Coordinates of N, CA and C in Angstrom, one line a residue:
A1087 N 110.5 89.6 136.1 CA 111.4 89.5 134.8 C 111.2 87.3 134.1
A1088 N 109.9 87.2 134.0 CA 109.4 87.0 132.8 C 109.1 86.4 131.6
A1089 N 108.0 88.0 132.0 CA 107.5 89.2 130.0 C 108.7 89.8 129.5
E1090 N 109.9 89.7 130.6 CA 111.5 90.2 130.7 C 111.9 89.4 128.6
Q1091 N 111.7 88.1 129.6 CA 112.7 86.6 129.8 C 111.0 86.6 128.4
A1092 N 110.2 86.2 127.9 CA 109.5 85.5 127.2 C 109.3 87.2 126.4
L1093 N 109.2 87.9 126.0 CA 109.4 89.0 125.4 C 110.7 88.9 124.2
R1094 N 111.8 88.2 125.0 CA 113.2 88.4 124.4 C 113.1 86.7 122.9
E1095 N 112.9 86.5 123.6 CA 112.4 84.6 123.4 C 111.2 85.0 122.3
F1096 N 110.3 86.0 122.0 CA 109.0 85.6 121.0 C 108.9 85.0 119.6
P1097 N 109.0 84.8 119.3 CA 109.6 84.6 117.8 C 109.3 85.8 116.0
S1098 N 109.2 85.2 115.9 CA 109.6 86.6 114.5 C 108.3 85.8 113.4
P1099 N 107.5 87.4 112.8 CA 107.2 87.1 112.0 C 107.2 85.9 111.5
E1100 N 108.2 86.3 110.6 CA 109.6 85.1 109.6 C 109.5 84.1 110.5
S1101 N 108.9 84.1 111.8 CA 110.3 82.1 112.0 C 109.6 80.8 111.8
P1102 N 109.5 79.8 111.2 CA 108.6 78.6 110.9 C 107.5 77.8 112.3
G1103 N 106.7 77.4 111.5 CA 105.3 77.0 113.0 C 104.5 77.5 112.7
W1104 N 104.2 78.8 112.4 CA 103.1 80.2 112.8 C 101.8 79.4 112.2
T1105 N 101.0 78.9 112.4 CA 99.9 79.2 111.4 C 99.3 80.1 111.4
H1106 N 98.1 80.3 110.1 CA 98.3 82.2 109.2 C 96.2 82.1 109.3
W1107 N 95.9 82.6 110.4 CA 94.7 82.3 110.0 C 94.1 84.1 109.8
A1108 N 94.0 84.0 108.5 CA 93.9 84.8 107.6 C 92.7 84.8 106.4
H1109 N 91.7 85.8 106.9 CA 90.5 85.6 106.1 C 89.3 87.4 106.5
V1110 N 88.1 87.2 105.4 CA 87.9 88.4 105.9 C 87.9 89.1 107.1
N1111 N 87.0 87.7 109.2 CA 87.1 88.5 109.5 C 88.5 88.5 110.8
E1112 N 89.7 88.2 110.0 CA 90.7 88.5 111.2 C 91.5 88.2 110.0
S1113 N 93.1 88.7 111.0 CA 94.5 88.5 110.0 C 95.5 88.7 111.3
K1114 N 96.4 87.2 110.9 CA 96.9 87.5 113.1 C 97.4 85.9 112.1
L1115 N 99.3 85.8 113.1 CA 99.3 84.6 113.5 C 99.4 83.8 114.4
G1116 N 99.2 82.4 114.2 CA 99.7 81.4 115.8 C 100.2 80.2 116.2
K1117 N 100.4 80.4 117.0 CA 101.9 79.2 118.1 C 100.6 78.1 118.3
T1118 N 100.4 76.5 118.3 CA 99.6 76.9 119.4 C 100.4 74.5 119.3
D1119 N 102.0 74.8 119.8 CA 102.6 74.1 119.9 C 103.7 73.9 120.9
R1120 N 103.1 73.0 121.7 CA 104.0 73.4 122.9 C 104.8 73.3 122.9
Q1121 N 105.3 71.9 122.4 CA 107.1 71.4 122.5 C 107.7 71.8 121.6
A1122 N 106.8 72.9 120.9 CA 108.0 74.8 120.0 C 108.0 75.7 120.9
F1123 N 107.4 75.5 121.5 CA 107.5 77.2 122.7 C 109.0 77.7 123.1
P1124 N 110.1 78.9 122.7 CA 110.7 78.6 123.3 C 110.6 79.0 124.9
P1125 N 111.7 78.5 125.9 CA 111.0 78.5 127.3 C 110.6 79.4 128.2
A1126 N 110.7 80.6 128.4 CA 111.0 81.0 128.5 C 108.3 81.5 128.3
I1127 N 108.3 81.1 127.3 CA 106.9 81.3 126.9 C 106.8 80.1 127.6
G1128 N 107.1 78.7 127.0 CA 106.9 77.8 127.8 C 107.0 77.4 129.1
A1129 N 107.0 78.6 129.8 CA 106.7 77.9 131.6 C 105.4 78.8 131.6
I1130 N 105.4 79.8 131.1 CA 104.7 80.6 132.1 C 103.2 80.2 131.1
V1131 N 103.2 79.3 130.0 CA 101.9 78.8 129.5 C 102.0 77.7 130.5
D1132 N 102.9 77.0 130.6 CA 102.2 76.2 131.9 C 102.0 76.0 133.2
E1133 N 102.5 77.3 133.6 CA 102.3 78.1 134.7 C 100.3 78.2 135.2
L1134 N 100.1 78.9 133.6 CA 99.2 79.0 133.7 C 98.0 77.8 133.1
Q1135 N 98.8 77.0 133.4 CA 97.6 75.7 133.2 C 97.9 74.2 134.3
S1136 N 98.7 75.3 135.0 CA 99.4 74.6 136.6 C 98.1 74.7 137.7
P1137 N 97.2 73.7 138.2 CA 95.8 73.8 140.2 C 96.6 75.0 140.3
R1138 N 97.5 75.3 140.5 CA 98.0 76.6 141.2 C 96.9 77.7 140.7
F1139 N 96.8 78.1 139.7 CA 96.5 78.9 138.9 C 94.9 78.7 138.1
V1140 N 94.7 77.2 138.5 CA 92.9 77.2 138.4 C 92.6 77.5 139.7
E1141 N 92.9 77.0 140.1 CA 92.2 77.6 141.4 C 92.0 78.9 141.9
I1142 N 93.3 80.1 142.0 CA 93.0 80.8 141.9 C 92.1 81.4 140.8
L1143 N 91.4 81.1 139.5 CA 90.6 81.6 138.2 C 89.7 80.9 139.1
T1144 N 89.5 80.1 139.5 CA 87.7 79.4 139.6 C 87.5 80.3 141.5
R1145 N 88.2 81.1 142.1 CA 88.4 81.9 142.8 C 88.1 82.8 142.3
L1146 N 88.2 83.4 141.2 CA 88.2 85.0 140.8 C 86.7 85.0 140.2
T1147 N 86.1 84.1 139.4 CA 85.2 83.9 138.6 C 84.5 82.8 139.2
G1148 N 83.9 81.7 139.9 CA 82.6 81.3 140.4 C 82.9 80.0 139.7
I1149 N 83.6 80.4 138.8 CA 82.9 79.5 138.2 C 83.8 77.4 138.5
E1150 N 82.7 76.6 138.5 CA 83.7 75.8 139.2 C 84.1 74.3 138.3
G1151 N 85.1 73.3 138.2 CA 85.2 72.5 137.6 C 86.0 73.2 136.3
L1152 N 86.7 74.0 136.2 CA 87.2 74.3 135.5 C 88.6 73.6 135.4
F1153 N 89.3 73.7 133.4 CA 90.8 72.6 133.7 C 91.0 73.5 132.3
P1154 N 92.5 73.7 132.1 CA 92.6 74.4 130.6 C 92.9 73.2 130.0
D1155 N 92.1 74.1 128.5 CA 93.2 73.1 126.8 C 94.6 72.6 126.6
G1156 N 94.7 71.3 126.8 CA 96.8 70.9 127.0 C 96.9 71.3 125.6
R1157 N 96.0 70.9 124.8 CA 95.9 71.1 123.3 C 95.9 72.6 122.2
L1158 N 95.8 73.8 123.5 CA 95.9 74.3 122.4 C 95.3 75.1 121.4
E1159 N 94.1 74.5 122.2 CA 93.3 74.8 120.4 C 93.5 76.0 119.9
G1160 N 93.4 77.2 119.3 CA 93.1 78.2 118.8 C 94.0 79.3 119.6
S1161 N 94.3 78.6 120.6 CA 95.4 79.3 122.3 C 97.2 79.7 122.0
G1162 N 97.7 79.5 123.3 CA 98.7 79.4 122.2 C 99.8 81.0 122.7
I1163 N 100.7 80.9 121.7 CA 101.2 82.4 121.6 C 100.4 83.4 119.8
H1164 N 99.7 84.0 119.9 CA 99.6 85.0 118.7 C 100.5 86.3 118.5
Q1165 N 100.1 87.0 117.5 CA 100.9 88.0 117.2 C 100.8 88.6 115.8
S1166 N 100.4 89.4 115.4 CA 99.7 90.6 114.5 C 100.9 91.9 114.3
V1167 N 100.8 91.4 113.1 CA 101.8 92.3 112.3 C 100.7 94.3 112.1
R1168 N 101.6 94.8 111.5 CA 101.0 96.0 111.0 C 99.8 95.2 109.7
G1169 N 99.1 96.1 110.2 CA 97.3 95.9 109.2 C 96.9 94.7 109.8
G1170 N 97.3 94.2 110.1 CA 96.7 93.2 111.2 C 95.7 93.6 112.2
F1171 N 94.1 92.3 112.5 CA 92.9 92.4 113.0 C 92.2 91.6 113.4
L1172 N 91.2 92.1 114.0 CA 90.5 90.5 114.7 C 89.3 91.4 115.0
N1173 N 88.2 91.3 113.6 CA 86.9 91.1 114.0 C 86.2 91.5 115.6
V1174 N 84.7 92.2 116.1 CA 84.7 91.4 117.3 C 83.5 90.6 117.3
H1175 N 84.0 89.5 117.3 CA 83.2 88.1 118.1 C 82.8 87.1 119.4
A1176 N 81.8 86.6 119.3 CA 82.1 85.7 120.5 C 82.4 85.1 120.2
D1177 N 83.7 84.0 121.4 CA 83.9 82.2 120.6 C 83.5 81.5 120.5
F1178 N 84.1 80.6 119.5 CA 83.3 79.3 119.8 C 83.3 78.9 120.9
T1179 N 81.7 78.3 121.0 CA 81.1 77.8 123.0 C 81.8 76.2 123.5
V1180 N 81.8 75.7 122.1 CA 82.5 73.8 122.4 C 84.0 73.8 121.9
H1181 N 84.3 72.9 122.7 CA 86.0 72.5 122.0 C 85.1 71.5 120.8
P1182 N 86.0 71.7 119.5 CA 85.8 71.1 118.7 C 86.4 70.1 118.3
H1183 N 87.5 69.0 119.1 CA 88.0 67.4 120.2 C 87.3 67.1 121.2
H1184 N 86.3 67.8 121.5 CA 85.4 67.7 122.9 C 84.4 68.2 123.1
D1185 N 82.6 67.6 122.5 CA 81.6 67.6 122.7 C 80.4 67.9 123.8
D1186 N 81.9 67.8 125.6 CA 81.3 67.9 125.8 C 81.5 69.4 127.0
W1187 N 83.4 69.5 125.6 CA 83.8 70.8 126.7 C 83.4 72.6 126.5
Q1188 N 82.8 72.9 127.8 CA 82.0 74.1 127.4 C 83.2 74.9 128.0
R1189 N 83.6 76.4 126.1 CA 84.2 76.9 126.6 C 84.1 78.3 127.6
R1190 N 84.6 78.0 129.3 CA 84.7 79.2 129.8 C 85.2 80.2 130.0
V1191 N 86.8 81.1 129.8 CA 87.7 81.8 130.4 C 88.4 81.5 129.7
N1192 N 88.9 82.8 129.3 CA 90.3 83.8 128.6 C 90.5 83.9 129.3
V1193 N 92.5 83.5 129.6 CA 93.4 85.0 129.8 C 93.8 84.9 129.3
L1194 N 94.3 85.8 128.6 CA 95.2 87.1 127.8 C 96.4 87.3 128.2
V1195 N 97.8 87.3 128.3 CA 99.1 87.9 128.5 C 99.6 88.8 127.2
Y1196 N 100.1 89.8 127.5 CA 100.4 90.6 126.7 C 101.8 91.1 126.5
L1197 N 102.2 91.3 125.4 CA 103.8 91.3 125.8 C 104.3 92.7 124.6
N1198 N 103.5 93.8 124.9 CA 104.6 94.7 123.5 C 104.5 95.7 124.8
K1199 N 105.8 96.9 124.9 CA 106.4 97.5 125.0 C 105.4 98.6 124.3
D1200 N 106.0 100.1 124.7 CA 106.1 101.7 124.9 C 103.7 101.4 123.3
W1201 N 103.4 100.9 123.9 CA 102.4 100.9 122.9 C 101.3 102.1 123.3
R1202 N 101.1 102.4 122.1 CA 100.8 104.2 121.8 C 99.1 103.1 121.8
D1203 N 98.2 104.7 121.4 CA 96.7 104.4 121.6 C 96.8 104.2 119.8
E1204 N 97.9 105.5 119.4 CA 97.5 105.2 117.8 C 97.9 104.1 117.3
Y1205 N 98.4 103.1 117.6 CA 98.9 101.7 117.0 C 97.3 101.9 116.8
H1206 N 96.4 101.8 117.4 CA 94.6 100.6 118.0 C 95.6 99.2 118.1
G1207 N 94.6 98.4 118.1 CA 94.4 96.6 118.5 C 94.4 96.7 119.9
H1208 N 93.2 97.6 120.3 CA 93.0 97.5 121.7 C 92.2 96.2 121.6
L1209 N 92.3 95.8 122.9 CA 91.0 94.5 123.2 C 89.4 95.4 123.8
E1210 N 88.3 95.6 123.0 CA 87.7 96.1 122.7 C 86.2 94.8 123.2
L1211 N 85.7 95.5 124.7 CA 84.6 94.4 125.1 C 83.6 95.7 124.2
W1212 N 82.0 94.7 124.2 CA 81.3 95.4 123.8 C 79.9 94.7 124.5
D1213 N 78.7 95.6 124.6 CA 77.5 95.2 124.7 C 77.3 93.5 124.2
R1214 N 76.0 93.1 125.3 CA 75.1 91.7 124.1 C 74.8 92.2 122.3
S1215 N 74.8 93.9 122.5 CA 73.6 94.2 121.4 C 74.8 94.9 120.7
M1216 N 75.8 94.9 120.7 CA 76.5 95.6 119.9 C 76.7 96.5 119.3
S1217 N 75.5 97.4 119.9 CA 75.5 98.8 120.5 C 76.4 100.3 120.3
R1218 N 77.4 99.0 121.6 CA 78.4 100.1 121.6 C 79.7 99.1 122.6
C1219 N 80.8 99.2 122.1 CA 81.9 99.5 123.0 C 81.5 100.1 124.7
V1220 N 81.7 98.6 125.6 CA 81.1 99.3 126.6 C 82.9 99.9 127.1
R1221 N 84.2 99.0 127.2 CA 85.9 99.2 127.6 C 86.7 98.4 126.3
K1222 N 87.4 99.7 125.6 CA 88.7 99.6 125.6 C 90.2 99.0 126.1
V1223 N 90.7 98.6 126.0 CA 92.1 98.1 127.2 C 92.9 97.8 126.1
A1224 N 94.1 98.1 126.1 CA 96.1 98.7 125.8 C 96.4 97.4 125.8
P1225 N 97.0 96.6 125.5 CA 97.5 95.4 124.8 C 99.6 96.4 125.4
A1226 N 98.9 96.5 126.7 CA 100.8 97.1 127.5 C 101.7 95.5 127.8
F1227 N 102.2 96.4 128.0 CA 103.1 94.6 128.3 C 103.6 94.9 129.8
N1228 N 103.0 93.1 129.9 CA 103.2 92.4 131.4 C 101.5 92.7 131.4
R1229 N 100.7 92.6 131.3 CA 99.4 92.6 131.5 C 98.3 91.9 131.1
C1230 N 97.7 91.3 132.4 CA 96.9 90.1 132.0 C 95.5 90.7 132.2
V1231 N 95.2 89.7 130.8 CA 92.7 90.3 130.7 C 92.3 89.0 130.9
I1232 N 91.8 88.6 131.9 CA 90.9 87.2 132.0 C 89.3 88.2 131.8
F1233 N 89.0 87.4 131.0 CA 86.9 88.0 131.0 C 86.6 86.1 130.5
T1234 N 85.4 86.2 131.0 CA 84.0 84.8 130.0 C 83.6 84.9 129.2
T1235 N 83.7 84.1 128.2 CA 83.0 84.2 127.5 C 81.5 83.6 127.2
G1236 N 81.4 83.7 126.3 CA 79.9 82.7 125.7 C 78.8 83.6 124.6
A1237 N 77.0 83.5 124.3 CA 77.0 83.3 123.1 C 76.7 85.3 122.9
G1238 N 77.2 85.8 124.8 CA 76.9 87.1 124.3 C 78.9 88.0 124.7
A1239 N 79.7 87.8 125.0 CA 80.2 88.2 125.1 C 81.5 88.0 124.1
Y1240 N 81.1 89.7 123.8 CA 81.3 89.9 122.7 C 82.2 91.2 122.8
H1241 N 84.1 90.9 121.4 CA 84.6 91.1 121.8 C 86.3 90.8 120.9
G1242 N 87.0 92.3 120.8 CA 88.5 91.7 119.0 C 89.0 93.1 119.3
H1243 N 89.8 93.0 118.0 CA 90.5 94.0 117.5 C 90.1 94.3 116.8
P1244 N 89.2 95.9 116.3 CA 88.8 95.7 114.3 C 89.8 96.5 114.0
D1245 N 90.1 97.1 114.4 CA 91.1 98.7 113.8 C 92.2 97.8 112.8
P1246 N 92.0 98.1 111.8 CA 93.9 97.5 111.4 C 95.2 97.8 112.1
L1247 N 96.1 97.5 112.8 CA 97.3 98.0 113.6 C 97.6 99.0 112.8
A1248 N 98.4 100.1 112.7 CA 98.7 100.4 113.0 C 100.5 101.6 113.1
T1249 N 100.8 99.8 113.5 CA 102.1 100.1 114.0 C 103.5 99.7 113.0
P1250 N 104.3 100.9 114.1 CA 105.7 101.2 112.5 C 106.0 100.4 112.4
E1251 N 106.9 100.2 110.9 CA 107.4 98.5 110.1 C 107.5 97.3 111.3
G1252 N 107.6 96.4 111.5 CA 108.4 95.7 111.7 C 108.0 95.7 113.6
M1253 N 107.2 96.9 114.2 CA 106.4 96.4 115.4 C 105.0 95.3 115.5
T1254 N 104.3 94.7 116.3 CA 103.9 93.4 116.4 C 103.3 93.7 117.4
R1255 N 102.3 92.8 117.0 CA 100.9 92.8 118.4 C 101.4 91.7 119.4
K1256 N 101.6 91.1 120.2 CA 102.7 90.1 120.6 C 101.1 89.7 121.8
S1257 N 101.0 88.1 121.9 CA 99.9 88.0 123.0 C 100.9 86.6 123.4
I1258 N 99.9 86.4 125.2 CA 100.2 84.8 124.9 C 98.7 84.0 125.6
A1259 N 98.8 83.7 125.3 CA 96.0 82.4 124.8 C 96.3 81.4 125.3
V1260 N 95.7 81.4 127.1 CA 95.1 79.6 127.4 C 93.5 79.6 127.5
Y1261 N 93.0 78.8 127.1 CA 91.1 79.2 127.3 C 91.0 77.7 128.2
F1262 N 89.8 78.4 128.6 CA 89.9 77.5 130.1 C 88.1 76.8 129.7
F1263 N 88.5 75.9 129.7 CA 86.7 74.9 130.1 C 86.1 74.4 130.7
S1264 N 84.8 73.9 131.2 CA 84.4 72.7 131.8 C 83.4 72.0 131.2
L1265 N 83.9 70.6 131.8 CA 82.3 69.6 131.3 C 80.6 69.6 131.1
A1266 N 80.0 70.1 130.5 CA 78.7 69.6 130.4 C 78.3 69.5 129.0
P1267 N 77.5 68.1 129.8 CA 77.4 67.3 128.3 C 77.1 67.7 127.7
R1268 N 75.5 68.8 127.6 CA 74.5 68.8 127.2 C 74.9 70.3 126.2
A1269 N 76.4 70.9 126.6 CA 76.7 72.5 125.6 C 75.7 72.7 124.7
I1270 N 75.1 73.2 124.4 CA 75.3 73.6 122.9 C 76.7 74.0 121.9
A1271 N 76.7 73.9 120.5 CA 78.4 73.6 120.1 C 77.8 75.2 119.5
R1272 N 78.4 76.7 119.1 CA 79.0 77.1 118.5 C 79.4 77.4 117.3
A1273 N 79.7 78.4 116.4 CA 81.0 78.4 115.5 C 81.1 79.9 116.3
T1274 N 82.6 80.4 116.1 CA 82.8 82.1 115.7 C 81.9 82.6 115.8
A1275 N 81.3 83.7 116.1 CA 80.6 84.5 115.3 C 80.4 86.0 115.5
Y1276 N 81.3 86.1 114.4 CA 81.5 87.2 114.4 C 80.0 88.4 113.7
R1277 N 80.3 89.7 114.4 CA 79.4 90.5 114.0 C 79.4 91.9 113.8
P1278 N 79.6 92.5 113.0 CA 79.7 94.3 112.4 C 79.2 95.3 114.1
R1279 N 79.7 95.7 113.7 CA 79.9 97.4 114.4 C 78.8 97.7 113.9
P1280 N 78.0 99.4 114.7 CA 77.0 99.4 114.3 C 77.6 100.8 113.0
Q1281 N 78.9 100.8 113.2 CA 79.9 102.5 112.1 C 79.8 101.4 111.3
D1282 N 80.4 100.4 111.2 CA 80.3 99.4 109.8 C 79.2 100.2 109.0
G1283 N 79.9 100.1 107.5 CA 79.4 99.9 106.0 C 78.5 99.2 105.3
P1284 N 77.4 99.0 104.6 CA 77.2 97.8 104.3 C 77.7 96.8 103.2
V1285 N 79.0 97.0 103.0 CA 79.5 96.3 102.2 C 80.5 95.3 103.7
T1286 N 80.7 96.5 104.6 CA 81.4 94.7 105.3 C 80.8 94.4 106.2
R1287 N 79.7 94.6 106.1 CA 78.8 94.2 106.5 C 78.3 92.4 105.4
I1288 N 78.1 92.3 104.5 CA 78.5 91.9 104.1 C 79.3 90.7 103.9
G1289 N 80.2 91.5 103.6 CA 81.8 90.7 103.7 C 81.7 89.4 105.0
I1290 N 81.8 90.3 106.7 CA 81.1 90.0 107.3 C 80.5 88.7 108.0
H1291 N 79.1 88.6 107.1 CA 78.5 87.6 107.5 C 78.4 86.9 106.2
L1292 N 79.1 86.8 104.5 CA 79.5 85.9 103.9 C 81.0 85.6 104.7
D1293 N 81.5 85.7 105.2 CA 82.6 85.1 105.7 C 81.9 84.9 106.9
A1294 N 81.7 84.8 107.7 CA 80.7 84.0 109.5 C 80.4 82.5 109.3
L1295 N 79.3 82.3 107.7 CA 78.8 81.4 106.5 C 80.0 80.1 106.6
A1296 N 81.3 81.1 106.1 CA 81.8 79.9 105.7 C 82.6 79.6 106.9
L1297 N 83.0 80.3 108.0 CA 83.8 79.5 109.5 C 82.8 78.2 109.6
R1298 N 81.4 78.9 109.1 CA 80.8 77.5 110.7 C 80.3 76.4 109.4
A1299 N 80.9 76.4 108.0 CA 81.2 75.2 107.4 C 82.2 74.2 107.8
Y1300 N 83.0 75.6 108.5 CA 84.5 75.4 108.6 C 84.7 73.7 110.2
D1301 N 83.4 75.2 111.1 CA 84.4 74.5 112.1 C 83.4 72.8 112.4
A1302 N 81.8 73.0 111.6 CA 81.8 71.9 111.3 C 82.4 70.4 110.6
A1303 N 83.7 71.1 110.0 CA 84.4 70.3 109.1 C 85.6 69.6 110.1
K1304 N 86.2 70.2 111.2 CA 86.4 70.4 112.5 C 86.3 69.6 113.4
R1305 N 85.2 69.7 113.7 CA 84.7 69.0 114.2 C 83.8 67.2 113.8
R1306 N 84.1 67.4 112.4 CA 83.7 65.8 112.7 C 84.6 64.9 111.6
F1307 N 85.8 65.7 111.7 CA 86.8 65.6 111.3 C 88.1 65.4 112.0
K1308 N 87.9 65.8 113.3 CA 88.9 66.6 114.2 C 90.5 66.6 114.1
F1309 N 90.2 67.5 112.6 CA 91.2 68.1 112.3 C 91.9 69.8 112.5
D1310 N 93.4 70.2 113.1 CA 93.3 71.4 113.6 C 93.2 72.5 112.8
D1311 N 93.7 73.7 113.2 CA 94.2 75.3 111.9 C 95.0 74.8 111.9
R1312 N 96.2 73.9 111.8 CA 97.0 74.3 111.1 C 96.9 73.2 109.6
V1313 N 95.5 72.6 110.1 CA 95.8 71.4 109.3 C 95.0 72.8 107.1
I1314 N 94.4 73.3 108.0 CA 93.5 74.1 106.8 C 94.4 75.5 106.6
S1315 N 96.3 75.8 107.5 CA 97.1 76.9 107.8 C 97.6 75.9 106.2
R1316 N 98.2 74.9 106.4 CA 99.0 74.7 105.0 C 98.2 74.6 103.2
L1317 N 97.3 74.1 104.2 CA 96.0 73.4 102.6 C 96.1 75.2 102.4
L1318 N 95.5 76.1 102.9 CA 96.0 77.8 101.9 C 97.6 78.3 101.0
G1319 N 98.3 77.5 102.7 CA 99.3 77.6 101.7 C 99.4 77.3 101.1
L1320 N 99.1 76.4 100.3 CA 99.4 76.0 98.9 C 99.4 76.6 97.6
F1321 N 97.9 77.1 98.6 CA 97.6 78.7 97.0 C 98.4 80.1 96.9

């Protein structure tokens, strides 16, 4: 019932407040402002950050000291329209505003009814060598995916969505951290797939270099993605 209500409330791509992540390696929309979430979505996010759920997550993963990011940096709600994609990558390793917060676990809840394989958009989990996709997971309605993150935890949905016009890929995301005073900060690391051609590989590499500079600026000046989204909107 909670998932049904969250789907009914899910904001349209045309509604205000979306951050636009649009560059060579991804094309999607995101909202991180908890206070702007519709009631059912806000309640789900709150439950996923509750002590009760953190305890469940700790037992499931075996990782002690987990805690959520109340700012929802990079998480919250996500949406991709037809043609949207997210290239295979390993997530940033340390929170951009807290040098001792090491990223450990991703929790994703999908809100997509009647999803077909031909729409693409499956979550792909790749091996550490980026030689093969180990598993594909359809973003089916009310499905929850939980996985640990790290330098070799490559994942994404790299094939552009082929959904009917007006149908989007919707999800709720919450990221979890643990304290690690000596954690090494790395930006999101995008990687080409074996089948990607030379032009695609060059584009992924150059875009990744730009993202490293952007990540360094975020850490230095402590701004969030909404700032760069507004700046890009001017152009």
